[in-house]
Coordinates of C-alpha atoms and ligand atoms in Angstrom, one line a residue:
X1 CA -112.2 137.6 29.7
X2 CA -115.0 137.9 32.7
X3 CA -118.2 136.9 32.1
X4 CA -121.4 136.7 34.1
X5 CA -123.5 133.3 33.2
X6 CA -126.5 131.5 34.7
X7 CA -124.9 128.0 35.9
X8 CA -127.4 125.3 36.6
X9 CA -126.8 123.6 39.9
X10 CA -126.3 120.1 38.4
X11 CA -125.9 118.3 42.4
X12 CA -125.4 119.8 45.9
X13 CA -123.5 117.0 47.6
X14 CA -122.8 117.4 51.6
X15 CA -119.0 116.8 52.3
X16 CA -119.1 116.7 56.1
X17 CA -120.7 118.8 58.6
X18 CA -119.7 122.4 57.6
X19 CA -118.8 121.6 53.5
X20 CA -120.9 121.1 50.4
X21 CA -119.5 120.5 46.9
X22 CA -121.4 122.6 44.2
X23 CA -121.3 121.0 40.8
X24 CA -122.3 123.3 38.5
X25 CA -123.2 123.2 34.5
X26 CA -122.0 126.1 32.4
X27 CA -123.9 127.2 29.7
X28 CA -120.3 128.6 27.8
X29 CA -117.1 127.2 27.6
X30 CA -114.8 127.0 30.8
X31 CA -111.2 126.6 28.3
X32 CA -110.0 129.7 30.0
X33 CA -110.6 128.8 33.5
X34 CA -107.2 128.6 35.6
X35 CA -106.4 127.0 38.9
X36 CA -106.1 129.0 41.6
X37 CA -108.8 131.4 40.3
X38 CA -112.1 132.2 41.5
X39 CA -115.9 132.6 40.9
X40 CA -118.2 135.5 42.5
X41 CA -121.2 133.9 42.7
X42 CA -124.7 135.7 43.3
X43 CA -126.7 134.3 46.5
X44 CA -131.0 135.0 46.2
X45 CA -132.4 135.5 49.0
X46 CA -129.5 137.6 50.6
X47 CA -130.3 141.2 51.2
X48 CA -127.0 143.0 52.0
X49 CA -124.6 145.0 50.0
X50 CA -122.6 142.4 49.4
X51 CA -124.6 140.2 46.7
X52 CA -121.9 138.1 45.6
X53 CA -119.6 136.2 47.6
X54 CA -115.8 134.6 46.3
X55 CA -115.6 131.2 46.1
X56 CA -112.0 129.1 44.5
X57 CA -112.3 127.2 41.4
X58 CA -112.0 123.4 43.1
X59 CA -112.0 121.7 39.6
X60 CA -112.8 122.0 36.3
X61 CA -114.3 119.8 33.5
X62 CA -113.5 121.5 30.3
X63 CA -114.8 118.5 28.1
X64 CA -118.5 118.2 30.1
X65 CA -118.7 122.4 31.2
X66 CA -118.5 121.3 34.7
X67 CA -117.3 124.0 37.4
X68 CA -116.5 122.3 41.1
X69 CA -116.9 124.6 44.2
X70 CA -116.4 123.5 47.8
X71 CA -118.0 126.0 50.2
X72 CA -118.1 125.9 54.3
X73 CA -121.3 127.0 55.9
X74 CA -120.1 130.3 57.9
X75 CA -122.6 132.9 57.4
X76 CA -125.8 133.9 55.9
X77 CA -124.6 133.7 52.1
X78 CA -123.0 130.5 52.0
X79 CA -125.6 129.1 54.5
X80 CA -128.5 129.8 51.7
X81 CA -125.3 128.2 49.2
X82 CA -126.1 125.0 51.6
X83 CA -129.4 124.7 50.3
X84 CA -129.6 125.1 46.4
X85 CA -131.2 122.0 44.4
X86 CA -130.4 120.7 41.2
X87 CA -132.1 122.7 38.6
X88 CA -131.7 126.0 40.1
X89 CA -129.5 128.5 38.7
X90 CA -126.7 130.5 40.0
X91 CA -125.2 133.9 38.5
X92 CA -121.6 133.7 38.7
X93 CA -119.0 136.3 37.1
X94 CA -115.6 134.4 36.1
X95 CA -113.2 133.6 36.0
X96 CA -111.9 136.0 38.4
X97 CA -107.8 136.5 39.9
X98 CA -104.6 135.6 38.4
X99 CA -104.0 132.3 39.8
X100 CA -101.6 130.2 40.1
X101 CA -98.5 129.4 37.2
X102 CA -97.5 125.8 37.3
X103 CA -93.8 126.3 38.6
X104 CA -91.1 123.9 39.9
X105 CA -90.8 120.3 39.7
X106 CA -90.9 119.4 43.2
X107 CA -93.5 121.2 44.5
X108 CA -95.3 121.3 47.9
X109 CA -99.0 122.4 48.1
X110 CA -100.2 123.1 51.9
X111 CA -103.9 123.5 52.6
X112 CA -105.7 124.5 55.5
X113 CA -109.6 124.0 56.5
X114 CA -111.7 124.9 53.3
X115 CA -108.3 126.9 52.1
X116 CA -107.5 123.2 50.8
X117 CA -110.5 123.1 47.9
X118 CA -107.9 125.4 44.9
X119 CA -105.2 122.9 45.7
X120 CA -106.9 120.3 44.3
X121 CA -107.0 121.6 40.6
X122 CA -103.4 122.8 40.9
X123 CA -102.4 119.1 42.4
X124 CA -104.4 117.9 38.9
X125 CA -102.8 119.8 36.7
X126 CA -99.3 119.3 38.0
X127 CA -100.5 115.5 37.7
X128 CA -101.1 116.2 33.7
X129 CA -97.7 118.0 33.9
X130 CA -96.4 114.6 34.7
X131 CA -95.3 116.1 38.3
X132 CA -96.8 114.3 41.6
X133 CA -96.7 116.7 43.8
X134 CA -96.6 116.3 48.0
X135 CA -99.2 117.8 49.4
X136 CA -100.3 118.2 53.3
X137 CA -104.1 118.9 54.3
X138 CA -104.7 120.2 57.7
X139 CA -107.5 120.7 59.7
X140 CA -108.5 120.4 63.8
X141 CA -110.1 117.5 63.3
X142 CA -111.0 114.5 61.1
X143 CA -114.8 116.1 60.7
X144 CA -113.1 119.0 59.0
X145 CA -111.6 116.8 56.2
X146 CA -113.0 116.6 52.7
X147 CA -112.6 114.6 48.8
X148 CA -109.2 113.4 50.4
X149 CA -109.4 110.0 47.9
X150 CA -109.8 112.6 45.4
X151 CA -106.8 114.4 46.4
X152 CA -104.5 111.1 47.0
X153 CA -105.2 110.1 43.2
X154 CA -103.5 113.2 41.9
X155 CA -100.2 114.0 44.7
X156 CA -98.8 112.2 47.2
X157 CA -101.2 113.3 50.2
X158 CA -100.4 113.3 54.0
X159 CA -102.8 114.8 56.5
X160 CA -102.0 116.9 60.3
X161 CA -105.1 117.0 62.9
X162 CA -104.3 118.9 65.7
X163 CA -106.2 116.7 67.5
X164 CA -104.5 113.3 66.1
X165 CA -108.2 112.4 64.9
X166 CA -106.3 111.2 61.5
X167 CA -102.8 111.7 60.4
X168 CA -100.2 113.6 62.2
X169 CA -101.1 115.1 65.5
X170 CA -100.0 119.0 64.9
X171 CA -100.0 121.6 62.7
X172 CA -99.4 121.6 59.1
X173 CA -95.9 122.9 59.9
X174 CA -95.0 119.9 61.9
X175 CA -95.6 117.3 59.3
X176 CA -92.9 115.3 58.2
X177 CA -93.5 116.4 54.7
X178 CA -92.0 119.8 55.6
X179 CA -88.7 118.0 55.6
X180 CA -89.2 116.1 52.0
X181 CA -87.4 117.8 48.9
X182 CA -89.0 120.4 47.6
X183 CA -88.6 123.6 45.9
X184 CA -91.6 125.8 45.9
X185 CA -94.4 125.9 48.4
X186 CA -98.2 126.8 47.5
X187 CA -100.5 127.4 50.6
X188 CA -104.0 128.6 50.6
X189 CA -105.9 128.6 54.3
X190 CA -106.3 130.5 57.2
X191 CA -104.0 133.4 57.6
X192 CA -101.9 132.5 60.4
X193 CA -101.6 129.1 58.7
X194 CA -99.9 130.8 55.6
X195 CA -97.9 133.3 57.3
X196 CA -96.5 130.7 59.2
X197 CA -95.6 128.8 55.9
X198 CA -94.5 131.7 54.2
X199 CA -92.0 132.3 57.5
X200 CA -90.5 128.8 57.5
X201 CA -90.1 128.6 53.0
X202 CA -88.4 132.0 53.4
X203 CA -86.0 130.5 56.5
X204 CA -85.5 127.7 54.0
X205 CA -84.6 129.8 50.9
X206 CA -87.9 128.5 49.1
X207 CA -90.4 130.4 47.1
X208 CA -93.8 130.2 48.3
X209 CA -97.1 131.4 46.9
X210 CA -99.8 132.2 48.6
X211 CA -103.6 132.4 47.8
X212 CA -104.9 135.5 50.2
X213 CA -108.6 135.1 50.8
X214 CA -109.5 138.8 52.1
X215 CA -112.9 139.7 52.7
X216 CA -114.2 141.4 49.0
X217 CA -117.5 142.9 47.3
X218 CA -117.0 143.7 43.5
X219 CA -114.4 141.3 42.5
X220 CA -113.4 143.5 39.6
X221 CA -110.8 146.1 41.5
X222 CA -114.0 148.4 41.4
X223 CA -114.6 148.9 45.5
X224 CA -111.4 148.6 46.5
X225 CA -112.6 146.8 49.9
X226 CA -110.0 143.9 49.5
X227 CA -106.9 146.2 49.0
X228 CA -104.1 145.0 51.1
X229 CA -100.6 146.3 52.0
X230 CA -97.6 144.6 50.7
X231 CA -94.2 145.0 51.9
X232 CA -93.6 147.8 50.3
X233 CA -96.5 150.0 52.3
X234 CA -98.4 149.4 48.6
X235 CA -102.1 148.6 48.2
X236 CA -102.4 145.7 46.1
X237 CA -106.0 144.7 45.0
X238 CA -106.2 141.0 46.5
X239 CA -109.2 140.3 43.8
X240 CA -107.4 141.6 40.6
X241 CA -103.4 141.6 41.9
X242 CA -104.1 138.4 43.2
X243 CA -105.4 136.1 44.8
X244 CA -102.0 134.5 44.4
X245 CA -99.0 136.7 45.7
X246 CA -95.6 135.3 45.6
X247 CA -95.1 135.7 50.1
X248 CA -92.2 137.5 49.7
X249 CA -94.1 140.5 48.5
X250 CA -96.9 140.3 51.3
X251 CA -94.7 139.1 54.6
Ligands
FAD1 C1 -110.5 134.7 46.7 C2 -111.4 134.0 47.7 C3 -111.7 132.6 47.6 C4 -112.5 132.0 48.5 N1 -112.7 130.6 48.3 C5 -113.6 130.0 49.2 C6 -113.9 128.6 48.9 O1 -113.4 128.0 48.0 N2 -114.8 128.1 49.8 C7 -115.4 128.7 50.8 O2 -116.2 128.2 51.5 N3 -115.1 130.0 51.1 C8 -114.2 130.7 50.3 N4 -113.9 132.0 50.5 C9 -114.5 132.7 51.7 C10 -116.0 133.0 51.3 O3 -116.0 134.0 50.3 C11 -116.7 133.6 52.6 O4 -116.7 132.5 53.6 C12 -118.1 134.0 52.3 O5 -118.1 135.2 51.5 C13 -118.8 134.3 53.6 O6 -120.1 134.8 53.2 P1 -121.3 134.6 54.3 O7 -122.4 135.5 53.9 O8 -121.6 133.1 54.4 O9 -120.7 135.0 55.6 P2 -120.7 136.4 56.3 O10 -122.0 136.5 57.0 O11 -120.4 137.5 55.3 O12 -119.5 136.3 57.3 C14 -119.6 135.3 58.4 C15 -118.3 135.4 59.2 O13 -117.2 135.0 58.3 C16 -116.2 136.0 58.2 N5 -115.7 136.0 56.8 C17 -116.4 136.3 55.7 N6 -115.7 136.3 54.6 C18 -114.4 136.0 55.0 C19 -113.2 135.8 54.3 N7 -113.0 136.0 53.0 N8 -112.1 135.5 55.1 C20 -112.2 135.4 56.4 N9 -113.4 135.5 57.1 C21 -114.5 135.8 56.4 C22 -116.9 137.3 58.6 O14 -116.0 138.2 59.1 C23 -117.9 136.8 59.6 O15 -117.3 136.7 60.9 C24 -113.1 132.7 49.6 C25 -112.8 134.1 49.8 C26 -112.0 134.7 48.9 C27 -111.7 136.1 49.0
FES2 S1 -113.3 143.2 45.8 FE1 -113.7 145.1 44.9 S2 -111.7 145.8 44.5 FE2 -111.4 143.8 45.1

């Protein structure tokens, strides 16, 4: 069930030069948080019609009430994100999306730029499953990367710069990892990113999921402003339909 709380901003830690990790106290219990899902989280201080701004569930501490959120410094909301102290609080409705189901045993989880924060959770709980999965990160350039010892603890990690700063030189669809065994793709990032992914996994006869992050407002499948159009010439409501489509439905 959605509810709206007051977190307390427990520490605001800078990642690199565009990423902060939020860790966040909950006042209730997060037992029915999911990975894959998101938070809308209310910035002060911003004066638009937009109030709230998505953000994916990074992790989760059930046993503590800790919530994780990774955020990139792109516009005036997540810029006054940047600069939250411990103590303050922060209105968040959650948990929000269906997420993603834990399926297949050999699966490979792609991440691109800030797209790669939900994959972590999902790489932990296929880790509990007793599943390591392979993931690849990429991003343009080493400055870009973030929490990848975190990441290498729970899945077999391997990293694409396009500039070669770390890793494979290339895109994410270049590393050698596309040619491991595998039998279901999960990709959150940049649009051409997943599309691309979602292109090759259908070539191969794979199912891939995807985590769409369209532009949204309510959250709640209230304002309609995240509707997209799936194969079908449907709207589907990306907030409450999804985040998480199966790519087959979308591309
Ligand atoms: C389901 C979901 C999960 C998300 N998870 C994360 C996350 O874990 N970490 C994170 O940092 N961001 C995440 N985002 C994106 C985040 O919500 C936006 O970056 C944020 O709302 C931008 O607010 P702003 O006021 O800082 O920027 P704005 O001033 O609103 O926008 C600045 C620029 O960014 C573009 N932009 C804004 N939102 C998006 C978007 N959703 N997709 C593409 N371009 C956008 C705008 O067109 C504009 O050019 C997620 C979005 C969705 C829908
Ligand atoms: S964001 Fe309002 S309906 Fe999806």
């Amino acid at each position: 069930m959605k509810k709206v709380e007051n977190f307390i901003v427990e520490d605001n830690k800078v990642l690199n030069p565009h990423c902060f990790l939020l860790k966040l106290k909950s006042p209730v219990s997060l037992e029915d948080v999911k990975q894959g899902q998101f938070v809308n989280v209310e910035v002060k201080g911003v004066q638009d019609r937009i109030l709230r701004r998505p953000i994916s569930i990074h992790d989760v501490d059930v046993e503590e009430g800790y919530l994780y959120l990774v955020v990139q410094k792109i516009g005036k909301a997540t810029k006054e994100l940047s600069g939250v102290k411990k103590g303050e609080t922060l209105s968040i409705v959650f948990p929000l999306g269906n997420g993603f189901e834990l399926k297949g045993e050999k699966p490979l989880l792609i991440g691109g730029g800030v797209g790669t924060a939900p994959l972590y959770l999902l790489a932990k709980q296929f880790h509990r499953k007793g599943i390591k999965s392979n993931m690849i990160i990429g991003a343009r350039t080493n400055e870009q990367l973030f929490l990848t010892n975190r990441y290498n603890a729970v899945c077999n990690l391997s990293i694409s710069t396009e500039d070669g700063s770390v890793g494979e030189k290339g895109l994410v669809t270049q590393n050698s990892l596309m040619n491991s065994d595998f039998d279901v793709i999960y990709t959150c990032g940049p649009t051409p990113m997943m599309k691309a992914v979602a292109m090759m996994a259908q070539q191969m006869g794979k199912t891939c999921y995807v985590s769409l992050e369209n532009r949204m407002a309510c959250g709640i499948g209230a304002c309609l402003c995240c509707v997209n159009e799936n194969k079908e010439g449907h709207n589907v409501c990306v907030c409450t339909d999804g985040p998480v489509f199966d790519s087959k439905e979308i591309w």
